[in-house]
Structures are given as structure tokens and as C-alpha cells.
mmCIF file with all atom_site columns, C-alpha atoms in Angstrom:
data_model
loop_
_atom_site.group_PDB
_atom_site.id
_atom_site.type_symbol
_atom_site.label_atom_id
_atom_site.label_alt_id
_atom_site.label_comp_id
_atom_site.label_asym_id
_atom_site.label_entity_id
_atom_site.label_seq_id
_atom_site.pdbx_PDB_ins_code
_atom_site.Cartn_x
_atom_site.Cartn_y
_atom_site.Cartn_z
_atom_site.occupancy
_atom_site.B_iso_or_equiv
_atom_site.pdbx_formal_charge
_atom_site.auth_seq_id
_atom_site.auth_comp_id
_atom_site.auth_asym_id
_atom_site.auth_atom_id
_atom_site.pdbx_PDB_model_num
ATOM 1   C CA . UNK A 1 1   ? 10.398  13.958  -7.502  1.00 81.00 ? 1   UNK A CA 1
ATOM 2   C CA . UNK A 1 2   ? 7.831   11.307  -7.143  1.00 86.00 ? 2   UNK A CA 1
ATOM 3   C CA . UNK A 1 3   ? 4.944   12.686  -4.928  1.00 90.00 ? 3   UNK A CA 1
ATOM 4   C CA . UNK A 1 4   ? 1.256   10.901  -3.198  1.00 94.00 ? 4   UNK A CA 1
ATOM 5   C CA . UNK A 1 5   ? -0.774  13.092  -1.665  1.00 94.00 ? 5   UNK A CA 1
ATOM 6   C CA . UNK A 1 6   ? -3.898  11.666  0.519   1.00 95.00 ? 6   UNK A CA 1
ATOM 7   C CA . UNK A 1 7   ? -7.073  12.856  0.788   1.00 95.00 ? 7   UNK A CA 1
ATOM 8   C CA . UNK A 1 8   ? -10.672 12.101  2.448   1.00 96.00 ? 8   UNK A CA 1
ATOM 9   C CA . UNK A 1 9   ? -10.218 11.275  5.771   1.00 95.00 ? 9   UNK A CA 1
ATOM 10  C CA . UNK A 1 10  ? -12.213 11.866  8.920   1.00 97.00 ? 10  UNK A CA 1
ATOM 11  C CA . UNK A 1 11  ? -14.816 11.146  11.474  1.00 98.00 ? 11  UNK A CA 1
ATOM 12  C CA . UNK A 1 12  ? -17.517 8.663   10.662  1.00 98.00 ? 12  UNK A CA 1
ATOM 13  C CA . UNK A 1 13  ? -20.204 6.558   12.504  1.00 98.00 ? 13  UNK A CA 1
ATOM 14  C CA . UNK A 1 14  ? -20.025 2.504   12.275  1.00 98.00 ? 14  UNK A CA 1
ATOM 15  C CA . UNK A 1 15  ? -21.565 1.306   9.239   1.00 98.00 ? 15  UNK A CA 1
ATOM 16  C CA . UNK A 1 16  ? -20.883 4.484   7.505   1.00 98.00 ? 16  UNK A CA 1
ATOM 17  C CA . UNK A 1 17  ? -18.876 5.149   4.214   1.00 98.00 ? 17  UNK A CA 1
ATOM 18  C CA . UNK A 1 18  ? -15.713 7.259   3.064   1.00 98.00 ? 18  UNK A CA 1
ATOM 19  C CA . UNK A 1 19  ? -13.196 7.777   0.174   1.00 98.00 ? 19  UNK A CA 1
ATOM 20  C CA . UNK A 1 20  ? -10.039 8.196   0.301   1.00 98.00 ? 20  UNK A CA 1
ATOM 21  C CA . UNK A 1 21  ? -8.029  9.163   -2.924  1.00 97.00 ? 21  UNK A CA 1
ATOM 22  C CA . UNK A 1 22  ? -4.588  9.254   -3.719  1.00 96.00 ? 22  UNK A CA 1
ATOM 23  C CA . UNK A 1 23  ? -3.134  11.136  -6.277  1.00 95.00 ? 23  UNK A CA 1
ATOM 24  C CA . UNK A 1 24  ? 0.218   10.210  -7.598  1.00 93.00 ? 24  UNK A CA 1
ATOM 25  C CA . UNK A 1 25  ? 2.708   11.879  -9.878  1.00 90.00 ? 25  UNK A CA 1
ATOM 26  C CA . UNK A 1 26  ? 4.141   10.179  -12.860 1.00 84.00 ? 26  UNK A CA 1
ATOM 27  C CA . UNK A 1 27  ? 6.137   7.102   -12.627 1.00 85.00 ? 27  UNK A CA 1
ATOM 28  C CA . UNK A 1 28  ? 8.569   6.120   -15.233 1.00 81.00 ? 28  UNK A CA 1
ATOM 29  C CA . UNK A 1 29  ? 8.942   2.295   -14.309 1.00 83.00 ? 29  UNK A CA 1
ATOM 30  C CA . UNK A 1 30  ? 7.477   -0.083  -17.017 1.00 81.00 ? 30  UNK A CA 1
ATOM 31  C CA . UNK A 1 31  ? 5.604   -1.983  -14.066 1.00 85.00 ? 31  UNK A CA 1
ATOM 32  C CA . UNK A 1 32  ? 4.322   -1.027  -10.718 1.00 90.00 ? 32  UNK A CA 1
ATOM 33  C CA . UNK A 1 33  ? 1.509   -0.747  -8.461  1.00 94.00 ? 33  UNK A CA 1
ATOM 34  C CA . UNK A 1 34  ? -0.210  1.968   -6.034  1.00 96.00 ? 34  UNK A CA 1
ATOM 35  C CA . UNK A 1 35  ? -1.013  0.513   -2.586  1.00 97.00 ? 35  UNK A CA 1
ATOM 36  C CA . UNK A 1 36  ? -2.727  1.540   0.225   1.00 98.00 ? 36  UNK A CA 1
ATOM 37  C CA . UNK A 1 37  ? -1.955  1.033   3.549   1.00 98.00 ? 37  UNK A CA 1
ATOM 38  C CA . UNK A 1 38  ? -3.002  1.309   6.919   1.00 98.00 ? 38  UNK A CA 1
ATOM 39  C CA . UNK A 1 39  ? -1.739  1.511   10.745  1.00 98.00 ? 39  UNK A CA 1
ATOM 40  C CA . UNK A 1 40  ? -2.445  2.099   13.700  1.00 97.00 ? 40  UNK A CA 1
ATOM 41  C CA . UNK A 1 41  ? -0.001  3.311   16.512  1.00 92.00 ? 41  UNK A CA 1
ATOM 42  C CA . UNK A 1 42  ? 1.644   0.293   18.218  1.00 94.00 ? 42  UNK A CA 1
ATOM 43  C CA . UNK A 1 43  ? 0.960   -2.061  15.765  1.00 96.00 ? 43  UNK A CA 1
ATOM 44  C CA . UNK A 1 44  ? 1.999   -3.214  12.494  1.00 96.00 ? 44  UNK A CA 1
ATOM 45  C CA . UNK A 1 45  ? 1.334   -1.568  9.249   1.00 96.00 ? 45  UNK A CA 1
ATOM 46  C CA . UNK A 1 46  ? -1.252  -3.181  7.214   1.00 97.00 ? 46  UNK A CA 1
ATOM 47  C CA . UNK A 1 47  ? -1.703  -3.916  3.566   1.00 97.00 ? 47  UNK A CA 1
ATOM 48  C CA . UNK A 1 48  ? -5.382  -2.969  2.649   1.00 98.00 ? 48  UNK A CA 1
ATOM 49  C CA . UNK A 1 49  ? -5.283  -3.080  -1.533  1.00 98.00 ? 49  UNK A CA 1
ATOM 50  C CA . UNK A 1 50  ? -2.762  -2.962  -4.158  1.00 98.00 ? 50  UNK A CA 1
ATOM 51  C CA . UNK A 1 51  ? -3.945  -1.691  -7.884  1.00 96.00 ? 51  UNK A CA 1
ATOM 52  C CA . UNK A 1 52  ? -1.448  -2.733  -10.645 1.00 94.00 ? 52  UNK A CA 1
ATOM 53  C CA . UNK A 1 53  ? -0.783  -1.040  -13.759 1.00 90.00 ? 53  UNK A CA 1
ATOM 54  C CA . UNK A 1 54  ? -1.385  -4.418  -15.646 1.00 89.00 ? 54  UNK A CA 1
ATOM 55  C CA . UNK A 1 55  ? -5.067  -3.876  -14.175 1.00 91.00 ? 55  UNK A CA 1
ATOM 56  C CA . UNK A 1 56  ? -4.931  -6.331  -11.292 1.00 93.00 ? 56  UNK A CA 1
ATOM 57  C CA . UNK A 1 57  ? -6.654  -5.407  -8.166  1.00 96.00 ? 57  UNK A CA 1
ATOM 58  C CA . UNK A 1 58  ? -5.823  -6.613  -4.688  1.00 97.00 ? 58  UNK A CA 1
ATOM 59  C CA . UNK A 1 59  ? -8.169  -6.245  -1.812  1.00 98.00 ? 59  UNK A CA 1
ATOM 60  C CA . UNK A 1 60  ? -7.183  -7.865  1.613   1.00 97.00 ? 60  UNK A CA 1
ATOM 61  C CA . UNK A 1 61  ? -8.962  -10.642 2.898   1.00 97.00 ? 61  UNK A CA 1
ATOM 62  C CA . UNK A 1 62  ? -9.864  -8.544  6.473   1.00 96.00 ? 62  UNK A CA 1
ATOM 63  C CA . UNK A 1 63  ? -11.729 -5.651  4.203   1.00 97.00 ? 63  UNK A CA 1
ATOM 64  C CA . UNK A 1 64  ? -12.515 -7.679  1.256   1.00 97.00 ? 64  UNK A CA 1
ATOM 65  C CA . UNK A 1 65  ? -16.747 -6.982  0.420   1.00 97.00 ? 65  UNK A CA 1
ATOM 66  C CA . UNK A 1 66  ? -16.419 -3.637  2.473   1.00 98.00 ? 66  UNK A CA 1
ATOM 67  C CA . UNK A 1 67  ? -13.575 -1.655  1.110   1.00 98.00 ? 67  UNK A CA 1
ATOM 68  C CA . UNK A 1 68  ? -12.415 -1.460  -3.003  1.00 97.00 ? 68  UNK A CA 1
ATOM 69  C CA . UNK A 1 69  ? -9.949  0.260   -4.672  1.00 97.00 ? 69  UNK A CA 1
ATOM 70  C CA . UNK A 1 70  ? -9.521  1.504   -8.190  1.00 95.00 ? 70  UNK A CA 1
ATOM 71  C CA . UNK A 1 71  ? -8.055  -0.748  -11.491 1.00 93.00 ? 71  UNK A CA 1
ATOM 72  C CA . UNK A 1 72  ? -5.595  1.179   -13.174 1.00 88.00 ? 72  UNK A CA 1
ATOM 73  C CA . UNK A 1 73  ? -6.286  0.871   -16.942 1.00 78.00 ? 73  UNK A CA 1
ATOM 74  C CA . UNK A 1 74  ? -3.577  -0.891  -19.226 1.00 72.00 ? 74  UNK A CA 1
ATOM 75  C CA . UNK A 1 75  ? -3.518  1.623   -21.378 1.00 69.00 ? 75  UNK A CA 1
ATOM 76  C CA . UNK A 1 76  ? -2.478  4.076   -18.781 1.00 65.00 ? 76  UNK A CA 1
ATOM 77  C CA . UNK A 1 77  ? 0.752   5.623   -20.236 1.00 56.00 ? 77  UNK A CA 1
ATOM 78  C CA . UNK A 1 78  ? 4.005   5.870   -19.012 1.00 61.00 ? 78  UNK A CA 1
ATOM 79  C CA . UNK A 1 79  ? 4.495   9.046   -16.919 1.00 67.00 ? 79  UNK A CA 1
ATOM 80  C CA . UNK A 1 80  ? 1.067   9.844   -16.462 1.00 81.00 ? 80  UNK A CA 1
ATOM 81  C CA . UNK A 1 81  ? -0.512  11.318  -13.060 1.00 86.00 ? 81  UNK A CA 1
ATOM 82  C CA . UNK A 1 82  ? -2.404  8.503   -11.511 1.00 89.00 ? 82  UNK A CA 1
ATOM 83  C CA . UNK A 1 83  ? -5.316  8.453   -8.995  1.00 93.00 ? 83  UNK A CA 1
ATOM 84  C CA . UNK A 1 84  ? -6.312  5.816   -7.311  1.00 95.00 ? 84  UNK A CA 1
ATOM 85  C CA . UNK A 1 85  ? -9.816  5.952   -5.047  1.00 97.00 ? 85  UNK A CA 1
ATOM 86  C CA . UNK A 1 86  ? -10.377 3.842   -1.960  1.00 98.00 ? 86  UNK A CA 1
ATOM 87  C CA . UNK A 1 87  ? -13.756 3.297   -1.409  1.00 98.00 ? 87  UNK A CA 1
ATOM 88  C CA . UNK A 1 88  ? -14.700 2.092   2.056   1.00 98.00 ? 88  UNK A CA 1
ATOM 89  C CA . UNK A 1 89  ? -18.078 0.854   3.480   1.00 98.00 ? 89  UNK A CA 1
ATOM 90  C CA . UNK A 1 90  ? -19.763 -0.677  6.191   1.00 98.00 ? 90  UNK A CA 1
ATOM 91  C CA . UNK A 1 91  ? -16.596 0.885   8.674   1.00 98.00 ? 91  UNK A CA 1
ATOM 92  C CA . UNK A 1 92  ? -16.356 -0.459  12.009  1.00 98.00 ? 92  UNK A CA 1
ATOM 93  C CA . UNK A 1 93  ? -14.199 0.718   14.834  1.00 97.00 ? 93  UNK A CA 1
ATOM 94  C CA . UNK A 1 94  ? -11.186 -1.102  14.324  1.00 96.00 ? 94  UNK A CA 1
ATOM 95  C CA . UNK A 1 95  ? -11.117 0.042   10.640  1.00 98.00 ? 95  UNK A CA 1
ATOM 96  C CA . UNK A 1 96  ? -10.270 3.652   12.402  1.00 98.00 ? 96  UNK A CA 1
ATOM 97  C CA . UNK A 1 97  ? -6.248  3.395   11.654  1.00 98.00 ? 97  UNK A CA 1
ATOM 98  C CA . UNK A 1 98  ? -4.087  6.159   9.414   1.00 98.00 ? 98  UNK A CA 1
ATOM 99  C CA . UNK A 1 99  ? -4.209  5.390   5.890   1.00 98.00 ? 99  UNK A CA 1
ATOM 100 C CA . UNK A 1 100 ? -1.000  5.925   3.539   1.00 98.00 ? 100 UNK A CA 1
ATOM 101 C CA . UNK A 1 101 ? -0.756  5.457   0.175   1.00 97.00 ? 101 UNK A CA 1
ATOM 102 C CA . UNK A 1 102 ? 2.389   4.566   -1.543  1.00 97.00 ? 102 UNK A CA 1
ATOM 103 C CA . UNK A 1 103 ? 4.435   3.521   -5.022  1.00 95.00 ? 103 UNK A CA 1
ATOM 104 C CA . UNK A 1 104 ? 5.682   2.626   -7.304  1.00 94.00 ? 104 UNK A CA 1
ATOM 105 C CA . UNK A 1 105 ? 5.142   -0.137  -5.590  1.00 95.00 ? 105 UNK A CA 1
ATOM 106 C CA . UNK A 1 106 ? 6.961   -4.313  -6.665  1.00 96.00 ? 106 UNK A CA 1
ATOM 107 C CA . UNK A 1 107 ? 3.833   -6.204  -7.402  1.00 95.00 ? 107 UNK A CA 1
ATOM 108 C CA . UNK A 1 108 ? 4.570   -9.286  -6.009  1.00 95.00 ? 108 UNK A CA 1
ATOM 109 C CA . UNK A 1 109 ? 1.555   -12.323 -6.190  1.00 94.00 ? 109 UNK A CA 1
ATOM 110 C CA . UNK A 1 110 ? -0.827  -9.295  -6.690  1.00 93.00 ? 110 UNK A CA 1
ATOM 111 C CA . UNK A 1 111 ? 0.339   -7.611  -3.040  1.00 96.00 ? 111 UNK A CA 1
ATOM 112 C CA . UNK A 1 112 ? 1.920   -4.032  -3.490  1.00 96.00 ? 112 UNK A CA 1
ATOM 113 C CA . UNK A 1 113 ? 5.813   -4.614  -2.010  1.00 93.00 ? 113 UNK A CA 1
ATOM 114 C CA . UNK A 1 114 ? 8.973   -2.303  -1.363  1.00 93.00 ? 114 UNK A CA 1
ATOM 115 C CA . UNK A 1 115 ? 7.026   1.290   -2.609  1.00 96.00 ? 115 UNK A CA 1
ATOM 116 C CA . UNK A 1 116 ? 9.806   3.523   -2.948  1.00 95.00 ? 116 UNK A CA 1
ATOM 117 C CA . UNK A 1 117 ? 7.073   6.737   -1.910  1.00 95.00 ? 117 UNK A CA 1
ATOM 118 C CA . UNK A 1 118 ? 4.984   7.516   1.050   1.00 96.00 ? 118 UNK A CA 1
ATOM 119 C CA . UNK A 1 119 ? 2.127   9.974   1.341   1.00 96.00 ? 119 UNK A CA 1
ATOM 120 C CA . UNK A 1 120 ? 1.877   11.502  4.217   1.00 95.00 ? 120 UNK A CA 1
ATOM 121 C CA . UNK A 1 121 ? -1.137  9.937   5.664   1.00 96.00 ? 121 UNK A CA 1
ATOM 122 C CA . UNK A 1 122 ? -4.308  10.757  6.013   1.00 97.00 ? 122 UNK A CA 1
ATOM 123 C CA . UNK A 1 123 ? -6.850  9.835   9.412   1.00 97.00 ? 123 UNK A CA 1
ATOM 124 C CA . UNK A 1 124 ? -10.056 7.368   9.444   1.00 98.00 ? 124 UNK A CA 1
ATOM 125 C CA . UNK A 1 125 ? -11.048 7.354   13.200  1.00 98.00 ? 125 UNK A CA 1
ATOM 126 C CA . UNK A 1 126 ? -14.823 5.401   13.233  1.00 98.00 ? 126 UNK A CA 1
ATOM 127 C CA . UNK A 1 127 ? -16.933 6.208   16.291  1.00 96.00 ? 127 UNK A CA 1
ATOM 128 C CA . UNK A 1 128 ? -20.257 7.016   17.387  1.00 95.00 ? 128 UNK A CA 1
#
């Protein structure tokens, strides 16, 4: 059973920093990626970064130079526990959104697509 567990959210002031970490149990496909994801109520979910186990890194264009994620290394084995970190900077209000991380994720142009796993979330609300 494939689990992602979240962690680091919370309540921080505009410009300020957090990191969120997903850890992830071991996936046996030859190829996939860990994503992470964000939404807020009403709207549509959002891709936010995508790290590939061929060591690609995605970072969306709306946080790119604010938020990064972690590279997986190539030489990460098969059905090993992975961890990827999002770090996240300079946060403004309408970062605030809940974060998900899922996967194995289709790496498709870079872009994490159809994850077959969902964490459960975790909550960035920025305000003064």
C-alpha cells in the first residue's frame, strides 16, 4: 500500500518562509515522479513542482524563484522510501491554498500527471 504523508504546514506572515515535506513509501515502477500540488476551495487544483526520478525538476512558472522542490537522485533505487522537500519563500497571500503531494506520478514534458496516490493535505494559510 503506497502511502504520502504531508508535513509543515501553517500560519505565516507575507514574505515569510516554510517547508513542506513529503514522505513517500516505496514505488516499484521503473519511472515516475513526486508532485506537489495545491488548491484552494472553489477553484482548480494547481500543479506547483514535479521531481522525477531521472532527476528532472519542475517548478511552475507562477512560483518559479520563490518556491523549489527537491531532485530525486538517479541512483535512487527501486523501492526505496522517498522524501521530497518543498521549500517556499517570499509567500504572499494567495500562495495560502492546501498543499497535497502525490505519486507515482506519469512524467509527462517534465509536469507530474495521473499520480495514482494522494496525501492527505496539509494547510499554508499566509496572513498578517
Amino acid at each position: 500500500q503506497v502511502q504520502l504523508v504531508e508535513s509543515g504546514g501553517g500560519l505565516v506572515q507575507p514574505g515569510g518562509s516554510l517547508r513542506l515535506s513529503c514522505e513517500a513509501s516505496a514505488f516499484t515502477e521503473r519511472e515516475w515522479g513526486i508532485g506537489w500540488f495545491r488548491q484552494v476551495p472553489g477553484k482548480e487544483r494547481e500543479d506547483v513542482s514535479c521531481s522525477s526520478n531521472d532527476g528532472g525538476l519542475f517548478i511552475d512558472n507562477s512560483v518559479k524563484g520563490r518556491f523549489t522542490a527537491s531532485k530525486i537522485s538517479r541512483s535512487t533505487a527501486r523501492n526505496s522510501r522517498n522524501t521530497v522537500h518543498l521549500q517556499m519563500s517570499g509567500l504572499r497571500a494567495d500562495d495560502s491554498a492546501v498543499y497535497y503531494c502525490a505519486g507515482p506520478c506519469t512524467v509527462v514534458a517534465g509536469k507530474c500527471r495521473i499520480c495514482d496516490y494522494w496525501g492527505q493535505g496539509t494547510q499554508v494559510s499566509v496572513s498578517s
